[in-house]
Amino acid sequence: MTQHLILRRPDDWHLHLRDGAMLKGVLPETARHFARAIIMPNLVPPVVTTAQAAAYRDRILQALPDGMAFEPLMTLYLTEGTDPADVAAGAASGLIKAVKLYPAGATTNSQSGVRNLDAVMPVLEKMAEIGLPLCTHGEVTTPEVDIFDREAVFIDTVLDPLRRRLPELRVVMEHITTREGADYAAEGGPNLGATITTHHLIINRNHILAGGIKPHYYCLPVAKREQHRLALRAAATSGKACYFLGTDSAPHVDALKEHACGCAGCFTATNTLPLLAHVFEEEDALNRLEAFASLNGPAFYRLPANDATIRLVRQPAAQAFPEKIFTEAGPVTVFNPGFPVHWSVEA
Ligand code: NCD
Ligand code: ZN
């Protein structure tokens, strides 16, 4: 049995860091293990302009504890008022690494998102021209569409038509949760990638709903049936270049998770790498963890892989992870996989 594993230092291609006290509390959890992360722009108000992204990047770097290295890769929140010239200038300066499409109303803080794709075509055409990726929250928001079908319907009615209209546009399907998503990504050619979260490799919808409602397993897109979880596992461990890690670690204080209208998001920054080692070991694919966590993402984003390495160690005893982290904004529950984990990251 493999007892240790050395990987290029991983990156997180989809991360929520928030702002203020929460940012200060959660940033070390990511920076401890990850070199870089694509930073989601769904703050209140959202990060819409290059100037706002530059200011947010400064706040992230200020919140980084002394002695920790971490590079935030900034994104812009696409609105129907986004200026193509501002996006192009932000990308040319090296600050902006992607633009995020939230269909209006799809998830946390998405009310400023896009209602009509025609309204943002000039931005998307500019992005296609300069090669700047569009990160998509791939769910329709039509109330008539069942929440468990929203990803598959988005692929058919929004994503596929958009990619036919603008084949040069580079697209990342964020946090895919279905077999349909995994299959579509695999067939999409070099301009299409897909991130997969840690938690969607571990839970299906029963974990959320059977035997009592578990608010800390509720996220968006919501976890689906077991067959979809198995398809995601096969995708993530396949080594295929189109699949890479985006944890979607999305902290909310416990008071807002354990609530009559609980917020969506699983907080996995603290224990993602041990959990991934566990999953890849179960799938007999430890030799492909580096591709998923450290190589495929940089290749899609046309960035070099990290030179530094980390070492994961398999311990005979189950490893203890904190149940919560305590931020100045309040306690945040760490994702609990519900099984003992023997892997840890060596300090
Ligand atoms: C994210 C959040 O809380 O910002 N929540 C989530 O469930 N993933 C938003 C998102 O990525 O959809
Ligand atoms: Zn997210």
mmCIF file of C-alpha atoms and ligand atoms in Angstrom:
data_model
loop_
_atom_site.group_PDB
_atom_site.id
_atom_site.type_symbol
_atom_site.label_atom_id
_atom_site.label_comp_id
_atom_site.label_asym_id
_atom_site.label_seq_id
_atom_site.Cartn_x
_atom_site.Cartn_y
_atom_site.Cartn_z
ATOM 1 C CA MET A 1 0.000 0.000 0.000
ATOM 2 C CA THR A 2 1.315 3.461 -0.887
ATOM 3 C CA GLN A 3 2.401 5.254 2.287
ATOM 4 C CA HIS A 4 3.281 8.634 0.874
ATOM 5 C CA LEU A 5 2.758 10.694 -2.214
ATOM 6 C CA ILE A 6 4.682 13.690 -3.524
ATOM 7 C CA LEU A 7 2.747 16.080 -5.746
ATOM 8 C CA ARG A 8 3.468 19.344 -7.442
ATOM 9 C CA ARG A 9 1.884 21.942 -5.201
ATOM 10 C CA PRO A 10 -1.813 22.001 -6.109
ATOM 11 C CA ASP A 11 -4.020 24.951 -7.095
ATOM 12 C CA ASP A 12 -7.712 25.469 -6.499
ATOM 13 C CA TRP A 13 -9.510 26.543 -9.692
ATOM 14 C CA HIS A 14 -12.734 27.635 -7.921
ATOM 15 C CA LEU A 15 -12.630 29.177 -4.456
ATOM 16 C CA HIS A 16 -14.756 31.539 -2.353
ATOM 17 C CA LEU A 17 -12.638 33.618 0.032
ATOM 18 C CA ARG A 18 -15.258 36.271 0.936
ATOM 19 C CA ASP A 19 -14.009 39.498 2.527
ATOM 20 C CA GLY A 20 -13.213 41.113 5.874
ATOM 21 C CA ALA A 21 -13.255 38.876 8.958
ATOM 22 C CA MET A 22 -14.279 35.764 7.003
ATOM 23 C CA LEU A 23 -11.468 36.265 4.475
ATOM 24 C CA LYS A 24 -8.967 36.572 7.306
ATOM 25 C CA GLY A 25 -10.265 33.378 8.888
ATOM 26 C CA VAL A 26 -10.460 31.133 5.822
ATOM 27 C CA LEU A 27 -7.473 32.285 3.728
ATOM 28 C CA PRO A 28 -4.834 30.374 5.757
ATOM 29 C CA GLU A 29 -6.847 27.173 5.319
ATOM 30 C CA THR A 30 -6.289 27.388 1.552
ATOM 31 C CA ALA A 31 -2.823 28.981 1.543
ATOM 32 C CA ARG A 32 -1.456 26.198 3.761
ATOM 33 C CA HIS A 33 -1.747 23.695 0.898
ATOM 34 C CA PHE A 34 -2.474 25.542 -2.333
ATOM 35 C CA ALA A 35 -0.180 27.839 -4.311
ATOM 36 C CA ARG A 36 -2.888 29.659 -6.262
ATOM 37 C CA ALA A 37 -6.639 29.822 -6.569
ATOM 38 C CA ILE A 38 -9.216 31.248 -8.941
ATOM 39 C CA ILE A 39 -11.074 33.646 -6.651
ATOM 40 C CA MET A 40 -14.821 33.846 -7.118
ATOM 41 C CA PRO A 41 -16.165 37.395 -7.455
ATOM 42 C CA ASN A 42 -19.588 36.947 -5.790
ATOM 43 C CA LEU A 43 -19.030 39.438 -2.989
ATOM 44 C CA VAL A 44 -21.710 41.911 -1.932
ATOM 45 C CA PRO A 45 -21.481 44.053 -4.036
ATOM 46 C CA PRO A 46 -19.867 41.814 -6.677
ATOM 47 C CA VAL A 47 -16.402 42.320 -8.183
ATOM 48 C CA VAL A 48 -17.426 43.727 -11.543
ATOM 49 C CA THR A 49 -14.600 45.955 -12.735
ATOM 50 C CA THR A 50 -10.855 45.495 -13.058
ATOM 51 C CA ALA A 51 -10.347 48.249 -10.474
ATOM 52 C CA GLN A 52 -12.548 46.372 -7.990
ATOM 53 C CA ALA A 53 -10.647 43.141 -8.682
ATOM 54 C CA ALA A 54 -7.322 44.919 -8.070
ATOM 55 C CA ALA A 55 -8.592 46.277 -4.749
ATOM 56 C CA TYR A 56 -9.930 42.837 -3.750
ATOM 57 C CA ARG A 57 -6.595 41.236 -4.618
ATOM 58 C CA ASP A 58 -4.846 43.764 -2.350
ATOM 59 C CA ARG A 59 -7.230 42.916 0.502
ATOM 60 C CA ILE A 60 -6.528 39.198 0.041
ATOM 61 C CA LEU A 61 -2.771 39.732 0.111
ATOM 62 C CA GLN A 62 -3.111 41.948 3.201
ATOM 63 C CA ALA A 63 -5.066 39.193 4.958
ATOM 64 C CA LEU A 64 -2.352 36.601 4.258
ATOM 65 C CA PRO A 65 -0.435 35.706 7.428
ATOM 66 C CA ASP A 66 3.287 36.527 7.443
ATOM 67 C CA GLY A 67 5.382 33.760 5.981
ATOM 68 C CA MET A 68 2.619 32.237 3.841
ATOM 69 C CA ALA A 69 2.828 32.400 0.053
ATOM 70 C CA PHE A 70 -0.329 32.429 -2.054
ATOM 71 C CA GLU A 71 -1.295 33.915 -5.403
ATOM 72 C CA PRO A 72 -4.932 34.907 -5.891
ATOM 73 C CA LEU A 73 -6.007 34.627 -9.532
ATOM 74 C CA MET A 74 -8.696 37.229 -9.973
ATOM 75 C CA THR A 75 -11.985 36.973 -11.846
ATOM 76 C CA LEU A 76 -14.698 39.425 -12.848
ATOM 77 C CA TYR A 77 -18.397 38.940 -12.229
ATOM 78 C CA LEU A 78 -20.163 39.242 -15.569
ATOM 79 C CA THR A 79 -23.133 41.607 -15.602
ATOM 80 C CA GLU A 80 -25.206 42.970 -18.443
ATOM 81 C CA GLY A 81 -23.321 46.242 -17.935
ATOM 82 C CA THR A 82 -19.793 44.777 -18.162
ATOM 83 C CA ASP A 83 -17.515 46.816 -20.447
ATOM 84 C CA PRO A 84 -15.568 44.635 -22.940
ATOM 85 C CA ALA A 85 -12.711 47.163 -22.938
ATOM 86 C CA ASP A 86 -12.336 46.936 -19.154
ATOM 87 C CA VAL A 87 -12.218 43.127 -19.342
ATOM 88 C CA ALA A 88 -9.625 43.246 -22.111
ATOM 89 C CA ALA A 89 -7.487 45.768 -20.205
ATOM 90 C CA GLY A 90 -7.695 43.673 -17.030
ATOM 91 C CA ALA A 91 -6.655 40.546 -18.920
ATOM 92 C CA ALA A 92 -3.826 42.346 -20.732
ATOM 93 C CA SER A 93 -2.448 43.614 -17.419
ATOM 94 C CA GLY A 94 -2.264 40.012 -16.185
ATOM 95 C CA LEU A 95 -4.635 40.673 -13.266
ATOM 96 C CA ILE A 96 -7.805 39.095 -14.640
ATOM 97 C CA LYS A 97 -7.617 35.361 -15.329
ATOM 98 C CA ALA A 98 -11.292 34.613 -16.066
ATOM 99 C CA VAL A 99 -14.813 36.034 -16.116
ATOM 100 C CA LYS A 100 -17.603 34.331 -14.171
ATOM 101 C CA LEU A 101 -21.083 33.851 -15.582
ATOM 102 C CA TYR A 102 -23.809 33.505 -12.973
ATOM 103 C CA PRO A 103 -27.279 33.137 -14.411
ATOM 104 C CA ALA A 104 -29.241 35.686 -12.353
ATOM 105 C CA GLY A 105 -30.669 34.010 -9.266
ATOM 106 C CA ALA A 106 -28.773 30.707 -9.640
ATOM 107 C CA THR A 107 -26.876 30.789 -6.340
ATOM 108 C CA THR A 108 -25.446 32.849 -3.453
ATOM 109 C CA ASN A 109 -25.179 36.541 -4.417
ATOM 110 C CA SER A 110 -26.081 36.017 -8.058
ATOM 111 C CA GLN A 111 -28.841 38.589 -8.335
ATOM 112 C CA SER A 112 -26.580 40.876 -10.432
ATOM 113 C CA GLY A 113 -25.928 38.046 -12.884
ATOM 114 C CA VAL A 114 -26.960 37.613 -16.482
ATOM 115 C CA ARG A 115 -30.613 37.368 -17.556
ATOM 116 C CA ASN A 116 -30.108 37.591 -21.302
ATOM 117 C CA LEU A 117 -26.935 36.223 -22.936
ATOM 118 C CA ASP A 118 -27.438 38.476 -25.969
ATOM 119 C CA ALA A 119 -26.721 41.434 -23.698
ATOM 120 C CA VAL A 120 -23.223 40.139 -22.917
ATOM 121 C CA MET A 121 -22.246 38.890 -26.400
ATOM 122 C CA PRO A 122 -19.848 41.816 -27.000
ATOM 123 C CA VAL A 123 -17.940 40.824 -23.831
ATOM 124 C CA LEU A 124 -17.929 37.138 -24.786
ATOM 125 C CA GLU A 125 -16.735 37.950 -28.313
ATOM 126 C CA LYS A 126 -13.869 39.997 -26.883
ATOM 127 C CA MET A 127 -12.985 37.130 -24.517
ATOM 128 C CA ALA A 128 -13.005 34.641 -27.394
ATOM 129 C CA GLU A 129 -10.672 36.936 -29.323
ATOM 130 C CA ILE A 130 -8.155 37.286 -26.470
ATOM 131 C CA GLY A 131 -8.480 33.714 -25.123
ATOM 132 C CA LEU A 132 -9.813 34.706 -21.684
ATOM 133 C CA PRO A 133 -11.789 31.819 -20.090
ATOM 134 C CA LEU A 134 -15.452 32.106 -19.130
ATOM 135 C CA CYS A 135 -16.247 30.219 -15.911
ATOM 136 C CA THR A 136 -19.884 29.164 -15.950
ATOM 137 C CA HIS A 137 -22.221 28.423 -13.080
ATOM 138 C CA GLY A 138 -24.043 25.863 -15.179
ATOM 139 C CA GLU A 139 -27.614 25.860 -13.927
ATOM 140 C CA VAL A 140 -30.735 27.348 -15.443
ATOM 141 C CA THR A 141 -32.846 29.373 -13.040
ATOM 142 C CA THR A 142 -36.250 28.795 -14.646
ATOM 143 C CA PRO A 143 -38.582 28.048 -11.728
ATOM 144 C CA GLU A 144 -40.316 25.289 -13.717
ATOM 145 C CA VAL A 145 -37.113 23.273 -14.068
ATOM 146 C CA ASP A 146 -36.534 20.819 -11.226
ATOM 147 C CA ILE A 147 -33.444 21.698 -9.205
ATOM 148 C CA PHE A 148 -31.935 18.254 -9.884
ATOM 149 C CA ASP A 149 -32.255 18.822 -13.663
ATOM 150 C CA ARG A 150 -30.934 22.361 -13.831
ATOM 151 C CA GLU A 151 -27.401 21.437 -14.867
ATOM 152 C CA ALA A 152 -28.418 19.109 -17.691
ATOM 153 C CA VAL A 153 -30.943 21.660 -18.988
ATOM 154 C CA PHE A 154 -28.297 24.408 -18.855
ATOM 155 C CA ILE A 155 -25.969 22.325 -21.009
ATOM 156 C CA ASP A 156 -28.633 21.740 -23.640
ATOM 157 C CA THR A 157 -30.291 25.137 -23.708
ATOM 158 C CA VAL A 158 -27.512 27.601 -22.816
ATOM 159 C CA LEU A 159 -23.998 26.155 -22.934
ATOM 160 C CA ASP A 160 -24.159 24.126 -26.119
ATOM 161 C CA PRO A 161 -25.871 26.882 -28.158
ATOM 162 C CA LEU A 162 -23.326 29.411 -26.831
ATOM 163 C CA ARG A 163 -20.371 27.225 -27.782
ATOM 164 C CA ARG A 164 -21.780 26.664 -31.255
ATOM 165 C CA ARG A 165 -22.244 30.400 -31.652
ATOM 166 C CA LEU A 166 -18.739 31.197 -30.363
ATOM 167 C CA PRO A 167 -16.526 28.101 -30.790
ATOM 168 C CA GLU A 168 -13.364 30.053 -29.995
ATOM 169 C CA LEU A 169 -14.638 30.969 -26.522
ATOM 170 C CA ARG A 170 -12.721 29.089 -23.821
ATOM 171 C CA VAL A 171 -15.180 27.820 -21.212
ATOM 172 C CA VAL A 172 -14.871 26.140 -17.816
ATOM 173 C CA MET A 173 -17.939 24.248 -16.644
ATOM 174 C CA GLU A 174 -17.691 24.977 -12.921
ATOM 175 C CA HIS A 175 -18.405 22.344 -10.287
ATOM 176 C CA ILE A 176 -20.041 19.738 -12.530
ATOM 177 C CA THR A 177 -22.377 17.431 -10.646
ATOM 178 C CA THR A 178 -23.817 15.089 -13.276
ATOM 179 C CA ARG A 179 -22.897 12.364 -15.727
ATOM 180 C CA GLU A 180 -24.212 14.673 -18.449
ATOM 181 C CA GLY A 181 -21.766 17.375 -17.349
ATOM 182 C CA ALA A 182 -18.818 14.987 -17.257
ATOM 183 C CA ASP A 183 -19.681 13.548 -20.676
ATOM 184 C CA TYR A 184 -20.185 16.954 -22.269
ATOM 185 C CA ALA A 185 -16.800 18.167 -20.941
ATOM 186 C CA ALA A 186 -15.019 15.085 -22.278
ATOM 187 C CA GLU A 187 -16.329 15.689 -25.784
ATOM 188 C CA GLY A 188 -15.745 19.438 -25.856
ATOM 189 C CA GLY A 189 -12.219 19.684 -27.260
ATOM 190 C CA PRO A 190 -9.401 21.917 -26.037
ATOM 191 C CA ASN A 191 -11.553 25.018 -25.432
ATOM 192 C CA LEU A 192 -13.645 23.293 -22.778
ATOM 193 C CA GLY A 193 -12.670 22.330 -19.229
ATOM 194 C CA ALA A 194 -14.595 21.317 -16.118
ATOM 195 C CA THR A 195 -13.881 21.695 -12.438
ATOM 196 C CA ILE A 196 -14.989 19.066 -9.952
ATOM 197 C CA THR A 197 -15.318 19.698 -6.216
ATOM 198 C CA THR A 198 -14.090 17.452 -3.439
ATOM 199 C CA HIS A 199 -17.504 17.103 -1.833
ATOM 200 C CA HIS A 200 -19.284 16.024 -5.021
ATOM 201 C CA LEU A 201 -16.896 13.050 -5.148
ATOM 202 C CA ILE A 202 -18.027 12.066 -1.650
ATOM 203 C CA ILE A 203 -21.724 12.825 -1.163
ATOM 204 C CA ASN A 204 -24.874 12.144 -3.113
ATOM 205 C CA ARG A 205 -28.304 13.585 -2.391
ATOM 206 C CA ASN A 206 -29.094 10.955 0.236
ATOM 207 C CA HIS A 207 -26.340 12.381 2.408
ATOM 208 C CA ILE A 208 -28.238 15.680 2.453
ATOM 209 C CA LEU A 209 -31.754 14.361 2.903
ATOM 210 C CA ALA A 210 -31.935 10.826 4.302
ATOM 211 C CA GLY A 211 -32.218 10.444 8.070
ATOM 212 C CA GLY A 212 -32.653 14.164 8.732
ATOM 213 C CA ILE A 213 -31.665 17.262 6.752
ATOM 214 C CA LYS A 214 -27.922 18.008 6.863
ATOM 215 C CA PRO A 215 -27.423 21.678 6.097
ATOM 216 C CA HIS A 216 -23.636 21.410 5.920
ATOM 217 C CA TYR A 217 -23.977 19.106 2.887
ATOM 218 C CA TYR A 218 -26.209 21.563 1.047
ATOM 219 C CA CYS A 219 -24.445 23.403 -1.752
ATOM 220 C CA LEU A 220 -25.195 24.516 -5.276
ATOM 221 C CA PRO A 221 -25.307 22.849 -7.637
ATOM 222 C CA VAL A 222 -26.923 20.405 -5.215
ATOM 223 C CA ALA A 223 -25.452 16.879 -5.036
ATOM 224 C CA LYS A 224 -27.333 14.457 -7.299
ATOM 225 C CA ARG A 225 -28.047 10.692 -7.399
ATOM 226 C CA GLU A 226 -25.344 8.112 -6.726
ATOM 227 C CA GLN A 227 -24.881 7.314 -10.420
ATOM 228 C CA HIS A 228 -23.766 10.926 -10.942
ATOM 229 C CA ARG A 229 -21.316 10.815 -8.050
ATOM 230 C CA LEU A 230 -19.810 7.674 -9.593
ATOM 231 C CA ALA A 231 -19.531 9.399 -12.981
ATOM 232 C CA LEU A 232 -17.719 12.334 -11.333
ATOM 233 C CA ARG A 233 -15.330 9.935 -9.603
ATOM 234 C CA ALA A 234 -14.554 8.245 -12.891
ATOM 235 C CA ALA A 235 -13.987 11.639 -14.524
ATOM 236 C CA ALA A 236 -11.771 13.103 -11.809
ATOM 237 C CA THR A 237 -9.605 9.990 -11.571
ATOM 238 C CA SER A 238 -9.383 9.488 -15.353
ATOM 239 C CA GLY A 239 -6.379 11.778 -15.733
ATOM 240 C CA LYS A 240 -8.114 13.444 -18.710
ATOM 241 C CA ALA A 241 -6.879 16.991 -19.281
ATOM 242 C CA CYS A 242 -10.357 18.539 -19.273
ATOM 243 C CA TYR A 243 -11.022 17.743 -15.579
ATOM 244 C CA PHE A 244 -9.369 19.640 -12.741
ATOM 245 C CA LEU A 245 -9.909 20.498 -9.097
ATOM 246 C CA GLY A 246 -12.074 23.447 -8.147
ATOM 247 C CA THR A 247 -13.053 22.916 -4.526
ATOM 248 C CA ASP A 248 -15.855 25.507 -4.515
ATOM 249 C CA SER A 249 -15.009 25.768 -0.824
ATOM 250 C CA ALA A 250 -17.743 28.229 0.177
ATOM 251 C CA PRO A 251 -17.720 29.283 3.826
ATOM 252 C CA HIS A 252 -20.839 30.518 5.593
ATOM 253 C CA VAL A 253 -21.022 30.957 9.357
ATOM 254 C CA ASP A 254 -22.890 28.155 11.100
ATOM 255 C CA ALA A 255 -25.745 30.470 12.075
ATOM 256 C CA LEU A 256 -26.545 30.943 8.368
ATOM 257 C CA LYS A 257 -26.126 27.252 7.458
ATOM 258 C CA GLU A 258 -28.204 25.959 10.365
ATOM 259 C CA HIS A 259 -31.136 28.171 9.509
ATOM 260 C CA ALA A 260 -34.721 27.934 8.258
ATOM 261 C CA CYS A 261 -33.406 29.139 4.866
ATOM 262 C CA GLY A 262 -29.858 27.801 5.001
ATOM 263 C CA CYS A 263 -27.108 29.132 2.740
ATOM 264 C CA ALA A 264 -25.598 26.915 0.033
ATOM 265 C CA GLY A 265 -21.945 25.981 0.313
ATOM 266 C CA CYS A 266 -19.599 23.331 1.715
ATOM 267 C CA PHE A 267 -16.378 24.436 3.403
ATOM 268 C CA THR A 268 -13.650 22.021 2.284
ATOM 269 C CA ALA A 269 -10.473 24.120 2.187
ATOM 270 C CA THR A 270 -9.168 22.622 5.437
ATOM 271 C CA ASN A 271 -9.259 18.932 4.501
ATOM 272 C CA THR A 272 -9.599 18.780 0.711
ATOM 273 C CA LEU A 273 -6.227 17.192 -0.019
ATOM 274 C CA PRO A 274 -6.486 14.333 2.500
ATOM 275 C CA LEU A 275 -10.029 13.669 1.245
ATOM 276 C CA LEU A 276 -8.887 13.614 -2.371
ATOM 277 C CA ALA A 277 -6.072 11.204 -1.518
ATOM 278 C CA HIS A 278 -8.670 8.967 0.150
ATOM 279 C CA VAL A 279 -10.974 9.089 -2.893
ATOM 280 C CA PHE A 280 -8.190 8.526 -5.424
ATOM 281 C CA GLU A 281 -6.839 5.642 -3.345
ATOM 282 C CA GLU A 282 -10.306 4.055 -3.300
ATOM 283 C CA GLU A 283 -10.424 4.374 -7.076
ATOM 284 C CA ASP A 284 -6.916 2.908 -7.369
ATOM 285 C CA ALA A 285 -5.819 6.140 -9.034
ATOM 286 C CA LEU A 286 -3.347 7.781 -6.638
ATOM 287 C CA ASN A 287 -0.969 8.122 -9.582
ATOM 288 C CA ARG A 288 -3.503 10.460 -11.244
ATOM 289 C CA LEU A 289 -4.127 12.786 -8.315
ATOM 290 C CA GLU A 290 -1.342 15.109 -9.448
ATOM 291 C CA ALA A 291 -2.938 15.528 -12.883
ATOM 292 C CA PHE A 292 -6.275 16.440 -11.305
ATOM 293 C CA ALA A 293 -5.019 18.710 -8.518
ATOM 294 C CA SER A 294 -1.786 20.177 -9.886
ATOM 295 C CA LEU A 295 -1.334 19.816 -13.660
ATOM 296 C CA ASN A 296 -4.552 19.933 -15.689
ATOM 297 C CA GLY A 297 -5.747 23.256 -14.261
ATOM 298 C CA PRO A 298 -2.588 25.244 -15.033
ATOM 299 C CA ALA A 299 -2.490 23.688 -18.508
ATOM 300 C CA PHE A 300 -6.045 24.856 -19.235
ATOM 301 C CA TYR A 301 -5.331 28.335 -17.866
ATOM 302 C CA ARG A 302 -2.031 28.443 -19.809
ATOM 303 C CA LEU A 303 0.023 28.913 -16.668
ATOM 304 C CA PRO A 304 3.068 26.909 -15.568
ATOM 305 C CA ALA A 305 2.541 24.147 -13.007
ATOM 306 C CA ASN A 306 4.038 24.960 -9.609
ATOM 307 C CA ASP A 307 7.669 23.981 -9.017
ATOM 308 C CA ALA A 308 7.246 23.388 -5.289
ATOM 309 C CA THR A 309 5.873 20.078 -4.044
ATOM 310 C CA ILE A 310 3.799 18.825 -1.138
ATOM 311 C CA ARG A 311 3.936 15.452 0.523
ATOM 312 C CA LEU A 312 0.866 13.476 1.547
ATOM 313 C CA VAL A 313 1.371 10.744 4.102
ATOM 314 C CA ARG A 314 -0.840 7.760 4.868
ATOM 315 C CA GLN A 315 -0.949 7.147 8.613
ATOM 316 C CA PRO A 316 -2.005 3.919 10.299
ATOM 317 C CA ALA A 317 -4.345 5.897 12.579
ATOM 318 C CA ALA A 318 -7.310 7.903 11.317
ATOM 319 C CA GLN A 319 -6.405 11.598 11.128
ATOM 320 C CA ALA A 320 -8.254 14.180 13.175
ATOM 321 C CA PHE A 321 -9.476 17.296 11.395
ATOM 322 C CA PRO A 322 -11.004 20.277 13.150
ATOM 323 C CA GLU A 323 -14.794 20.096 13.227
ATOM 324 C CA LYS A 324 -14.970 23.879 12.853
ATOM 325 C CA ILE A 325 -12.690 26.792 12.276
ATOM 326 C CA PHE A 326 -13.323 29.869 14.391
ATOM 327 C CA THR A 327 -13.279 33.094 12.391
ATOM 328 C CA GLU A 328 -13.968 36.581 13.716
ATOM 329 C CA ALA A 329 -17.184 36.407 11.667
ATOM 330 C CA GLY A 330 -18.260 33.270 13.553
ATOM 331 C CA PRO A 331 -17.655 29.503 13.481
ATOM 332 C CA VAL A 332 -17.548 27.698 10.123
ATOM 333 C CA THR A 333 -18.095 23.939 10.017
ATOM 334 C CA VAL A 334 -15.489 21.961 8.088
ATOM 335 C CA PHE A 335 -16.883 19.408 5.618
ATOM 336 C CA ASN A 336 -17.243 16.053 7.372
ATOM 337 C CA PRO A 337 -16.844 13.155 4.927
ATOM 338 C CA GLY A 338 -18.488 10.718 7.342
ATOM 339 C CA PHE A 339 -15.650 8.165 7.192
ATOM 340 C CA PRO A 340 -12.185 7.927 8.742
ATOM 341 C CA VAL A 341 -9.385 9.473 6.665
ATOM 342 C CA HIS A 342 -5.823 8.226 6.983
ATOM 343 C CA TRP A 343 -4.094 10.794 4.796
ATOM 344 C CA SER A 344 -2.545 14.061 5.949
ATOM 345 C CA VAL A 345 -0.425 16.749 4.358
ATOM 346 C CA GLU A 346 3.062 16.870 5.806
ATOM 347 C CA ALA A 347 3.843 20.316 7.207
HETATM 348 C C1 NCD B 1 -21.387 29.399 -3.407
HETATM 349 C C2 NCD B 1 -21.305 30.545 -2.386
HETATM 350 O O1 NCD B 1 -21.696 30.344 -1.243
HETATM 351 O O2 NCD B 1 -20.810 31.613 -2.737
HETATM 352 N N1 NCD B 1 -22.235 28.376 -2.860
HETATM 353 C C3 NCD B 1 -22.250 27.074 -3.229
HETATM 354 O O3 NCD B 1 -23.117 26.329 -2.778
HETATM 355 N N2 NCD B 1 -21.352 26.584 -4.053
HETATM 356 C C4 NCD B 1 -21.876 29.916 -4.698
HETATM 357 C C5 NCD B 1 -21.668 28.974 -5.839
HETATM 358 O O4 NCD B 1 -20.541 28.671 -6.220
HETATM 359 O O5 NCD B 1 -22.671 28.508 -6.400
HETATM 360 ZN ZN ZN B 2 -18.685 28.515 -6.151
#
